PDB file of C-alpha atoms in Angstrom:
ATOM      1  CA  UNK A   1     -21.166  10.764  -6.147  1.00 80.00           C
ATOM      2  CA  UNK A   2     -18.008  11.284  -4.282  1.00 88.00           C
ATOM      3  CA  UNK A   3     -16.203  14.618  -4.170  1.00 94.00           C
ATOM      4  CA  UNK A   4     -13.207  13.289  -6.970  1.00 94.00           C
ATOM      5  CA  UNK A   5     -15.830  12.166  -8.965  1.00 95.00           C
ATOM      6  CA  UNK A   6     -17.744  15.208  -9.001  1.00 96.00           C
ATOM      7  CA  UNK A   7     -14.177  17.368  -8.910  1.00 97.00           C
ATOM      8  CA  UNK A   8     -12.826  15.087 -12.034  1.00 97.00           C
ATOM      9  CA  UNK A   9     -16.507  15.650 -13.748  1.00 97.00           C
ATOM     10  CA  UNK A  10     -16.355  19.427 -12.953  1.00 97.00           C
ATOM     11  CA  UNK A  11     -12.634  19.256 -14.408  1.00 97.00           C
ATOM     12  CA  UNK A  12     -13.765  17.846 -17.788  1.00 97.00           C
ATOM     13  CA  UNK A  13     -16.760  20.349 -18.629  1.00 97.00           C
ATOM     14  CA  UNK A  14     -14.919  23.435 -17.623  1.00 97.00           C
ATOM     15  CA  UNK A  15     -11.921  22.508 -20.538  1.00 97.00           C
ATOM     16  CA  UNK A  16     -14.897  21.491 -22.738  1.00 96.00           C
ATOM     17  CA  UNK A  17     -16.349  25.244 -22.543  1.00 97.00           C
ATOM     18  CA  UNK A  18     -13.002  26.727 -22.572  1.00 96.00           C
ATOM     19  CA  UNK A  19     -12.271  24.683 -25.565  1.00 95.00           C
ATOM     20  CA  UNK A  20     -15.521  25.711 -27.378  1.00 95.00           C
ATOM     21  CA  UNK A  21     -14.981  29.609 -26.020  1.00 95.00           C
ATOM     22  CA  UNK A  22     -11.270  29.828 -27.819  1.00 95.00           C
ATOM     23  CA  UNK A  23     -12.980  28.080 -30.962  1.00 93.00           C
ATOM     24  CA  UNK A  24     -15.345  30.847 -31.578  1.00 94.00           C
ATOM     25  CA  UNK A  25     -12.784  33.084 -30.971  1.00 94.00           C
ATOM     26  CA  UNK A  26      -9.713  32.129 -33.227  1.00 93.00           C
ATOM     27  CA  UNK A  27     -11.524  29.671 -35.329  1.00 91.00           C
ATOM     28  CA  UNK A  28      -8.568  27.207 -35.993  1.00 90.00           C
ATOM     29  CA  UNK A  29      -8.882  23.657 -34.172  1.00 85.00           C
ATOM     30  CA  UNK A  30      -5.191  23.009 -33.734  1.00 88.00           C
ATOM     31  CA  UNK A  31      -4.145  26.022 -31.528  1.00 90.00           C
ATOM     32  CA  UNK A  32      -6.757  24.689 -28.339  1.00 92.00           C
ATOM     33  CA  UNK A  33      -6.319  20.819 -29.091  1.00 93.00           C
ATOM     34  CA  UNK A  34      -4.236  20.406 -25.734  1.00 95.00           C
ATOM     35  CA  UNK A  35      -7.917  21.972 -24.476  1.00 95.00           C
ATOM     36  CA  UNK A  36     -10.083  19.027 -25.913  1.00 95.00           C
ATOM     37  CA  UNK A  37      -7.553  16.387 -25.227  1.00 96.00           C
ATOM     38  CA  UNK A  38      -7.308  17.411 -21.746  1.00 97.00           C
ATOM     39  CA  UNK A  39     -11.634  17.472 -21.565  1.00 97.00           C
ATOM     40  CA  UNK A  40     -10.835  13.766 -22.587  1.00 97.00           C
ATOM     41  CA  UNK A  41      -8.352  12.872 -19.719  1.00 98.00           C
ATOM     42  CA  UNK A  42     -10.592  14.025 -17.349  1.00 98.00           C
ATOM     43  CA  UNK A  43     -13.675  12.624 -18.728  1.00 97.00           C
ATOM     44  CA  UNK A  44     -11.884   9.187 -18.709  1.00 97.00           C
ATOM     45  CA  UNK A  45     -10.105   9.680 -15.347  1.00 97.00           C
ATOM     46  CA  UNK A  46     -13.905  10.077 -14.409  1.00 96.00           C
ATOM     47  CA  UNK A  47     -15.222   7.128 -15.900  1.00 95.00           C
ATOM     48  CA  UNK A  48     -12.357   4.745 -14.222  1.00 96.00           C
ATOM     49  CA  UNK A  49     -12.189   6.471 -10.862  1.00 94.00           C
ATOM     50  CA  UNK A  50     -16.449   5.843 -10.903  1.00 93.00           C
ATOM     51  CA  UNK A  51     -15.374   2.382 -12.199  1.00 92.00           C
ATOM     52  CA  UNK A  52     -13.612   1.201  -9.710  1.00 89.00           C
ATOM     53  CA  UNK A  53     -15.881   2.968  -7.056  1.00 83.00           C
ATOM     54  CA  UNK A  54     -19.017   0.681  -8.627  1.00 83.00           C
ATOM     55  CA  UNK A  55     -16.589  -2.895  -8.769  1.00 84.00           C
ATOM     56  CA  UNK A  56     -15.164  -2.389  -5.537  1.00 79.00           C
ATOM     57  CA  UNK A  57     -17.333  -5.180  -3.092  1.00 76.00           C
ATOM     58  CA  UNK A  58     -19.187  -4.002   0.357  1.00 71.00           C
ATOM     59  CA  UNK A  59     -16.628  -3.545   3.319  1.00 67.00           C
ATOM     60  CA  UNK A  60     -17.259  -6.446   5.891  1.00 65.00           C
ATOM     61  CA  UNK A  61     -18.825  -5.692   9.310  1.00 60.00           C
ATOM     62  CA  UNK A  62     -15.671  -4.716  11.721  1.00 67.00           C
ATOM     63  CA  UNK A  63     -17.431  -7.127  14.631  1.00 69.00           C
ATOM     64  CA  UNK A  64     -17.517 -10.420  13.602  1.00 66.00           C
ATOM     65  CA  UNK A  65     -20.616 -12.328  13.579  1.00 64.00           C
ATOM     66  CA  UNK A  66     -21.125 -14.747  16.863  1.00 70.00           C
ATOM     67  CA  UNK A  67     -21.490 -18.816  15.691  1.00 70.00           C
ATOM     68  CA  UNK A  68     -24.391 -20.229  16.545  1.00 67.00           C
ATOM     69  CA  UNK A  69     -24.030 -24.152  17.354  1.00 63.00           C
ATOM     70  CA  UNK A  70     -22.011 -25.817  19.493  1.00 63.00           C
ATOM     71  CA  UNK A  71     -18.087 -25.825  19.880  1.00 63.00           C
ATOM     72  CA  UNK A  72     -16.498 -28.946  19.821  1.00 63.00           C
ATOM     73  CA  UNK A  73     -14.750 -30.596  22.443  1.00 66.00           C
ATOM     74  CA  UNK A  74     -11.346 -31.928  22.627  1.00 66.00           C
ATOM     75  CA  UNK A  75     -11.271 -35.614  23.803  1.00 60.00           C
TER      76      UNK A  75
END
């Protein structure tokens, strides 16, 4: 896991127990729904940063392979 991943990740449980923290405190839903909806945005920022981390295809060798055969000559 990369560090944004585990930062984003980090991000989105920390609002979730904030979230439930202010719940049991005031007992209303709509006063900390910025809280959950923000959990959310991380959660998903999470799940497409890790997305495109998993898609993305293996980085080529810098040194380029030698060919093996002959080269062809010019007549």
């Amino acid at each position: 896991m990369r560090i944004r991943e585990t930062v984003l990740i980090s991000l989105a449980v920390g609002c979730l127990l904030l979230w439930i923290l202010e719940f049991r405190r005031t007992r209303t839903f709509g006063e900390h729904y910025w809280l959950i909806m923000l959990c959310l945005a991380f959660l998903l920022a999470f799940m497409y940063v890790r997305g495109m981390h998993l898609n993305r295809p293996a980085q080529k060798p810098s040194v380029p392979a030698k060919q093996s055969g002959k080269k062809k000559r010019k007549s």
